Tab-separated table of C-alpha atoms and ligand atoms in Angstrom:
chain	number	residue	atom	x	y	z
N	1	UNK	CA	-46.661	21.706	8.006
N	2	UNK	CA	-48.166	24.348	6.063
N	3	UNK	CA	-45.841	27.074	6.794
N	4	UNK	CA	-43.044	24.724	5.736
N	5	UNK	CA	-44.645	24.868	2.554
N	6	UNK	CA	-45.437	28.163	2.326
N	7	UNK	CA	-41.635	28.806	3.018
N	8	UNK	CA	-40.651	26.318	0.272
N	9	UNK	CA	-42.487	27.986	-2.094
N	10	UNK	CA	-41.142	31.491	-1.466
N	11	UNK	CA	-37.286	30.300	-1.073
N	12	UNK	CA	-37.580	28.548	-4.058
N	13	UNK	CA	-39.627	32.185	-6.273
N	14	UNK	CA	-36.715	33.481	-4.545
N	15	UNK	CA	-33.657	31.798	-6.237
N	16	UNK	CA	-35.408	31.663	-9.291
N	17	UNK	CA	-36.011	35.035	-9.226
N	18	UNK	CA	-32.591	35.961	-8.057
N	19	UNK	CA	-30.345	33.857	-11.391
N	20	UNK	CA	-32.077	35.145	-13.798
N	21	UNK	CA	-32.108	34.328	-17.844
N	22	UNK	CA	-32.503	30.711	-19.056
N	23	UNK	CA	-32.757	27.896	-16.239
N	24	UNK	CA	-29.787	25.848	-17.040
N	25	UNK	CA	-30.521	22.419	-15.265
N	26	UNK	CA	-27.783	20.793	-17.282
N	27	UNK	CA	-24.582	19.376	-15.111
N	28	UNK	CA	-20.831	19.566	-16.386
N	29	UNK	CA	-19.357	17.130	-18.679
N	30	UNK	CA	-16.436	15.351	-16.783
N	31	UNK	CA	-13.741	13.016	-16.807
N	32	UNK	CA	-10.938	12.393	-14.477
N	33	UNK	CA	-7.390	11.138	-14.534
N	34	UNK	CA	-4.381	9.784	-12.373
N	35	UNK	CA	-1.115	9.918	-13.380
N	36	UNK	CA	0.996	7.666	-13.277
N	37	UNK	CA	-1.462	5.007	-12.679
N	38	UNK	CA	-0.613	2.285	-11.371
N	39	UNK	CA	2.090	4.152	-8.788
N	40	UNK	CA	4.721	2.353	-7.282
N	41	UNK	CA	4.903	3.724	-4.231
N	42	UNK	CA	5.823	5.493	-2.462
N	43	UNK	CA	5.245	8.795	-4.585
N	44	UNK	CA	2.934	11.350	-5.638
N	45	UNK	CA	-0.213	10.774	-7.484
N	46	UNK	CA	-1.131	13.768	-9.465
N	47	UNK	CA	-4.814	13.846	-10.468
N	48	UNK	CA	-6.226	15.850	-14.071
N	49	UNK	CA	-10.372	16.230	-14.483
N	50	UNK	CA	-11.680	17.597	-17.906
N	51	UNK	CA	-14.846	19.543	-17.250
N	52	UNK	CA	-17.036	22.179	-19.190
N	53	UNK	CA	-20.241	23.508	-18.816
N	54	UNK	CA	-22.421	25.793	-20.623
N	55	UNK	CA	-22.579	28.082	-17.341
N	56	UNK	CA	-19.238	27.596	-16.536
N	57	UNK	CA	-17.200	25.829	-14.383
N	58	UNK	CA	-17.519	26.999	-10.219
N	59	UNK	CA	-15.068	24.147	-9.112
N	60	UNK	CA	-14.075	20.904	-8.910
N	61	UNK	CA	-13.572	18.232	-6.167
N	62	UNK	CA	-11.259	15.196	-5.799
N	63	UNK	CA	-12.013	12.482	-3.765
N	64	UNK	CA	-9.755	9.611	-3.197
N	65	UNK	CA	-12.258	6.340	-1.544
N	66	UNK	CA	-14.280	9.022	-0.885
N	67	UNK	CA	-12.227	11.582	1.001
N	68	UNK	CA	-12.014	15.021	0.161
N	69	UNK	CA	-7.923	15.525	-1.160
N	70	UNK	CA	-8.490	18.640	-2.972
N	71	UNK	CA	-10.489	21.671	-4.898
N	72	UNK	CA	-9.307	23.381	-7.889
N	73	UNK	CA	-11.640	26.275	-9.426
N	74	UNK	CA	-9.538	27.225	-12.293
N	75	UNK	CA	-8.634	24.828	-15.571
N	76	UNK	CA	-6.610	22.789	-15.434
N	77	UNK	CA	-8.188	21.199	-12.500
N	78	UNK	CA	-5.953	19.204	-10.845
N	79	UNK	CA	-5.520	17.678	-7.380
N	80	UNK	CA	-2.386	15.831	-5.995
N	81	UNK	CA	-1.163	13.075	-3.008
N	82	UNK	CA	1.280	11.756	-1.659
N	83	UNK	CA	1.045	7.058	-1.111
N	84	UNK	CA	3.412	5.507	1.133
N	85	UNK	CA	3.332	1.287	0.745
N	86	UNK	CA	0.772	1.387	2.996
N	87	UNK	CA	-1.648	2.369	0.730
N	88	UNK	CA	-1.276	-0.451	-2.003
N	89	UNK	CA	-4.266	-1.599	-3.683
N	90	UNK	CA	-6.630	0.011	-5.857
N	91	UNK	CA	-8.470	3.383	-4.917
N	92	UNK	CA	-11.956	4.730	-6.104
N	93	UNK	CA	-11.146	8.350	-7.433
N	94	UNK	CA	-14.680	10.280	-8.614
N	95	UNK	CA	-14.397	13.951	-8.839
N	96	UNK	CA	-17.797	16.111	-8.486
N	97	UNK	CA	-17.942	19.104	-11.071
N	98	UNK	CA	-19.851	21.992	-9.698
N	99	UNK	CA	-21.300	24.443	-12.721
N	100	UNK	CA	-22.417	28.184	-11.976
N	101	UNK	CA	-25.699	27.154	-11.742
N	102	UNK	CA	-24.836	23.962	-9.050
N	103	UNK	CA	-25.042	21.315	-10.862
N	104	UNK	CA	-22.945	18.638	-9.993
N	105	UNK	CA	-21.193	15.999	-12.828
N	106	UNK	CA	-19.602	13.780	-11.952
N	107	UNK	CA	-16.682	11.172	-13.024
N	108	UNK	CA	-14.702	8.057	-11.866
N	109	UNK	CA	-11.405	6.382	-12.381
N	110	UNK	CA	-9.528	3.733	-10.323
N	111	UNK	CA	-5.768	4.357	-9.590
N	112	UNK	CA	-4.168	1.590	-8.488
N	113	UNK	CA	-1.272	1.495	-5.915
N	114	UNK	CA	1.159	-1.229	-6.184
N	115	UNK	CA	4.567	-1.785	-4.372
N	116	UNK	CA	7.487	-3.955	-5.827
N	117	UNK	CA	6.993	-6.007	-3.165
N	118	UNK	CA	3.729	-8.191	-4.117
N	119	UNK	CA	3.132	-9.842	-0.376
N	120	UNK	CA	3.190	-6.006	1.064
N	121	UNK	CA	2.308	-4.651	3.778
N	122	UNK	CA	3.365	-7.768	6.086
N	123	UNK	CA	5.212	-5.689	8.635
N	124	UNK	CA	4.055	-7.694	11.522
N	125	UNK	CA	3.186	-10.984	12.997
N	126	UNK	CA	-0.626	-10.548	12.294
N	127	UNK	CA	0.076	-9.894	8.482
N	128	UNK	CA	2.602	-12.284	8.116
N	129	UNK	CA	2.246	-14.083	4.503
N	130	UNK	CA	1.805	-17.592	4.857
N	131	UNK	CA	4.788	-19.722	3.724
N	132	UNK	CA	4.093	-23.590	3.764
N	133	UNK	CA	6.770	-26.350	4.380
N	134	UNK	CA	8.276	-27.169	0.913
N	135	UNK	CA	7.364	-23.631	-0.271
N	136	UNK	CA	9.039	-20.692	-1.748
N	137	UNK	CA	8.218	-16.906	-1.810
N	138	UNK	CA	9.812	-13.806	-3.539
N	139	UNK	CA	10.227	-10.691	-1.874
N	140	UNK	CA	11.924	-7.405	-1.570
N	141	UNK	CA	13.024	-5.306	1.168
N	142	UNK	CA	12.194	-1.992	-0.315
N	143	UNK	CA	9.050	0.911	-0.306
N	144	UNK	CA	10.294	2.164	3.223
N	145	UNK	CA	13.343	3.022	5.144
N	146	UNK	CA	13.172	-0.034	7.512
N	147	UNK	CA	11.193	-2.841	5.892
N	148	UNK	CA	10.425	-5.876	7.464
N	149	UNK	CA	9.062	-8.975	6.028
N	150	UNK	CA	6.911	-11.056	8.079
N	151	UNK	CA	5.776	-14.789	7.041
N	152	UNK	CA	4.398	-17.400	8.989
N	153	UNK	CA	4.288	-21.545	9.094
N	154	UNK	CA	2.706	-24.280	10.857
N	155	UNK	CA	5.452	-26.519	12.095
N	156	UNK	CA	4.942	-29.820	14.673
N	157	UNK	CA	6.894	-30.213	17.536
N	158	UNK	CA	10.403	-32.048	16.225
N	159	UNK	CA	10.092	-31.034	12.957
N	160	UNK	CA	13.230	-30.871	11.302
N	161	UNK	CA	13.378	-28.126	8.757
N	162	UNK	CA	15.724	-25.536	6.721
N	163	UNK	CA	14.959	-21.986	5.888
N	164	UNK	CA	16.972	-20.001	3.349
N	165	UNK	CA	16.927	-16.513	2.490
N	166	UNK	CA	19.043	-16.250	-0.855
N	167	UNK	CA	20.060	-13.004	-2.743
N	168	UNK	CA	22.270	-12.909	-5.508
N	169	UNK	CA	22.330	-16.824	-6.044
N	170	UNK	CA	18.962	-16.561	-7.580
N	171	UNK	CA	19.046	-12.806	-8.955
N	172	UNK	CA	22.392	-11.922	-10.349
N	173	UNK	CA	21.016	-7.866	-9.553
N	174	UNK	CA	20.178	-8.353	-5.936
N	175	UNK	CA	21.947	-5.572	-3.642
N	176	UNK	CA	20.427	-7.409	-0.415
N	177	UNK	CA	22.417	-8.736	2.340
N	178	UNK	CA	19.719	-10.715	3.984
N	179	UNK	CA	19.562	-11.305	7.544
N	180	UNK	CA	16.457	-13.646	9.076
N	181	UNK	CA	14.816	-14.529	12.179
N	182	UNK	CA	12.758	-17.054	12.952
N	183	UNK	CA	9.943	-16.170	16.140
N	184	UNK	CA	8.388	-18.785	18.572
N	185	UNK	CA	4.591	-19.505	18.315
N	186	UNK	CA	3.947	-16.768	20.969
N	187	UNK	CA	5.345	-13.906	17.698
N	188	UNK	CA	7.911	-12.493	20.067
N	189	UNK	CA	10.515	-14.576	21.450
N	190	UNK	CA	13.844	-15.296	18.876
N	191	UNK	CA	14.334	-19.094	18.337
N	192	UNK	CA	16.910	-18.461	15.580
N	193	UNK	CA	18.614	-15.609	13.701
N	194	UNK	CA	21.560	-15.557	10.982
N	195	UNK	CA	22.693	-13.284	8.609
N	196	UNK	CA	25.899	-15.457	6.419
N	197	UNK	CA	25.153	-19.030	7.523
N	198	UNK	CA	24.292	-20.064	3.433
N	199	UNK	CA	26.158	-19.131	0.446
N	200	UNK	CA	28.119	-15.837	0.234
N	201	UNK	CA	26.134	-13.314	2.297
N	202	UNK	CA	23.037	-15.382	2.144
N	203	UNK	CA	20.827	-16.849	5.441
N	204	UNK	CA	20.821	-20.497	6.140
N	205	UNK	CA	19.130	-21.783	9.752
N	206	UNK	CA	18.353	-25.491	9.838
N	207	UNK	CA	16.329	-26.125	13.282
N	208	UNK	CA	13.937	-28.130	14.997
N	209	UNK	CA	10.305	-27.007	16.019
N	210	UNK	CA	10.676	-27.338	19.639
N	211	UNK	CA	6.593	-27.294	20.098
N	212	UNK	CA	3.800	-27.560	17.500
N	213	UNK	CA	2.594	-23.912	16.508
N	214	UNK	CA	2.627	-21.080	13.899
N	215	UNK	CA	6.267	-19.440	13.342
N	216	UNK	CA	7.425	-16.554	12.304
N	217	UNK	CA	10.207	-15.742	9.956
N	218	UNK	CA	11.149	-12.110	9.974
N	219	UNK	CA	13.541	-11.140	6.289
N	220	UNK	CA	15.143	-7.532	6.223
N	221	UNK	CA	18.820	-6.732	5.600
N	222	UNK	CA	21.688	-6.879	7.492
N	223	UNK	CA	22.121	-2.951	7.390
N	224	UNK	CA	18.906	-2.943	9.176
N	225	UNK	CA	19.354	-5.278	11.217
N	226	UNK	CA	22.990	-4.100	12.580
N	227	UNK	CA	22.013	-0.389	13.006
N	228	UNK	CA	18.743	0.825	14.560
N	229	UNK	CA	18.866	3.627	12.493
N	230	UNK	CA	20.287	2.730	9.367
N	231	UNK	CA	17.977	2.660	6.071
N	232	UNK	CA	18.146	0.597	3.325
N	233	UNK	CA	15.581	1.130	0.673
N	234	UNK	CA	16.500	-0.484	-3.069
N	235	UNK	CA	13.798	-2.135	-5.469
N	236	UNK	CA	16.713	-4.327	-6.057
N	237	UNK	CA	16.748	-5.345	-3.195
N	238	UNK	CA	15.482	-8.765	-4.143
N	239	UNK	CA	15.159	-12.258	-2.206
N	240	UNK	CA	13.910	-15.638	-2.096
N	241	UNK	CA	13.010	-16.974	1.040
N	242	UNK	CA	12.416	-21.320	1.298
N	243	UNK	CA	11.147	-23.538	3.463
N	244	UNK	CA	11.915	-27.118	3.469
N	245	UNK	CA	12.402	-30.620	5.519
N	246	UNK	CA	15.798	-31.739	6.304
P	301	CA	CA1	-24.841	23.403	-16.659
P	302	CA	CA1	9.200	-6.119	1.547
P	303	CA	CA1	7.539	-5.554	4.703
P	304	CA	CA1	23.545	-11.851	5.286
């Protein structure tokens, strides 16, 4: 235990020794921003920190939820990345400022990620967005090239119900041809499916629940429905799906 100390001492007589003039024990000033903030994504995030220091500036960090995304070691100090949908929500961004003399500053800001769609991500049967009997939702099929839009319901067996996927009936702007499916409680097997059935180009499927359980209706368009390779990707690409007893 002694040598340890012995060896602290004479590291430490050793970097003191080796900077020279005035100790400067003072960190960087810093600040950071994101821009734009909030994104809609998907697109690029490009982050701006404002840091000085007596010493100078050695570099500067970016850390997105506390993952390294980039270093900059010349003003302007600036970091970028790319968000898909996936990444909606809000984000902890801190930057660490490193000054000649290492000291750290260091700085926060929260850039939030949002999608047009607000029930995003629900690309799946296990985050499906609840939809009750009597209710309505508003979606979009947009944010990737395929979107999907999962949402889920408790029926009872022999319940007698309507579900309607409506476009440009309740926004004049929609570009979406809808097209719908409704899954069996086991999230896999196709009870229903329609793409014209209501008004215009709009879904209509009135059916029974032929056992009590949670269903599945699965929104996207008929573009992506008809071609396993086609892509449709428009923020107006509005809809509102509905649920009700017959
Ligand atoms: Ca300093
Ligand atoms: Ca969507
Ligand atoms: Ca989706
Ligand atoms: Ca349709």
């Amino acid at each position: 235990m002694k040598r340890h100390g012995l060896l602290f001492l004479a590291l430490t007589g050793a970097l003191l020794t080796s900077c020279g003039g005035p100790a400067d024990g003072t960190p960087p000033t810093a600040s950071v921003t994101a821009s734009p903030n909030p994104l809609i994504a998907p697109g690029t995030v490009t982050f701006t920190a404002q840091a000085s220091d007596a010493s100078g500036v050695n570099q500067v960090m970016f850390y997105d939820n506390g993952t390294l995304i980039g270093t900059d070691g010349t003003s302007p100090y600036q970091a970028t990345k790319a968000y898909t949908f996936a990444n909606n929500g809000d984000h902890a961004i801190t930057v660490k400022v490193v000054d000649n003399k290492g000291n750290i500053g260091q700085a926060a800001a929260t850039l939030k990620v949002a999608i047009a769609d607000a029930f995003e991500p629900n690309d799946s049967v296990t985050t499906a967005a609840p939809l009750a009997i009597g209710g309505t939702a508003s979606g979009v099929i947009t944010a990737q090239g395929r979107d999907m839009d999962y949402f889920k319901f408790d029926a009872a067996a022999g319940d007698m119900l309507k579900l309607t996927v409506k476009s440009v009936s309740v926004d004049a702007k929609s570009t979406l041809d809808p097209y719908v499916m409704i899954l069996m409680p086991d999230g896999k097997t196709i009870l229903e499916k329609d793409d014209d059935t209501g008004a215009g180009l709009e879904s209509e499927i009135r059916f029974n629940a032929p056992v009590a359980g949670t269903y599945t209706a699965v929104v996207t368009s008929f573009d992506i429905h008809d071609d396993a390779t086609a892509t449709d990707d428009k923020t107006t690409n509005t809809y509102q799906i509905a649920l009700t007893r017959r």
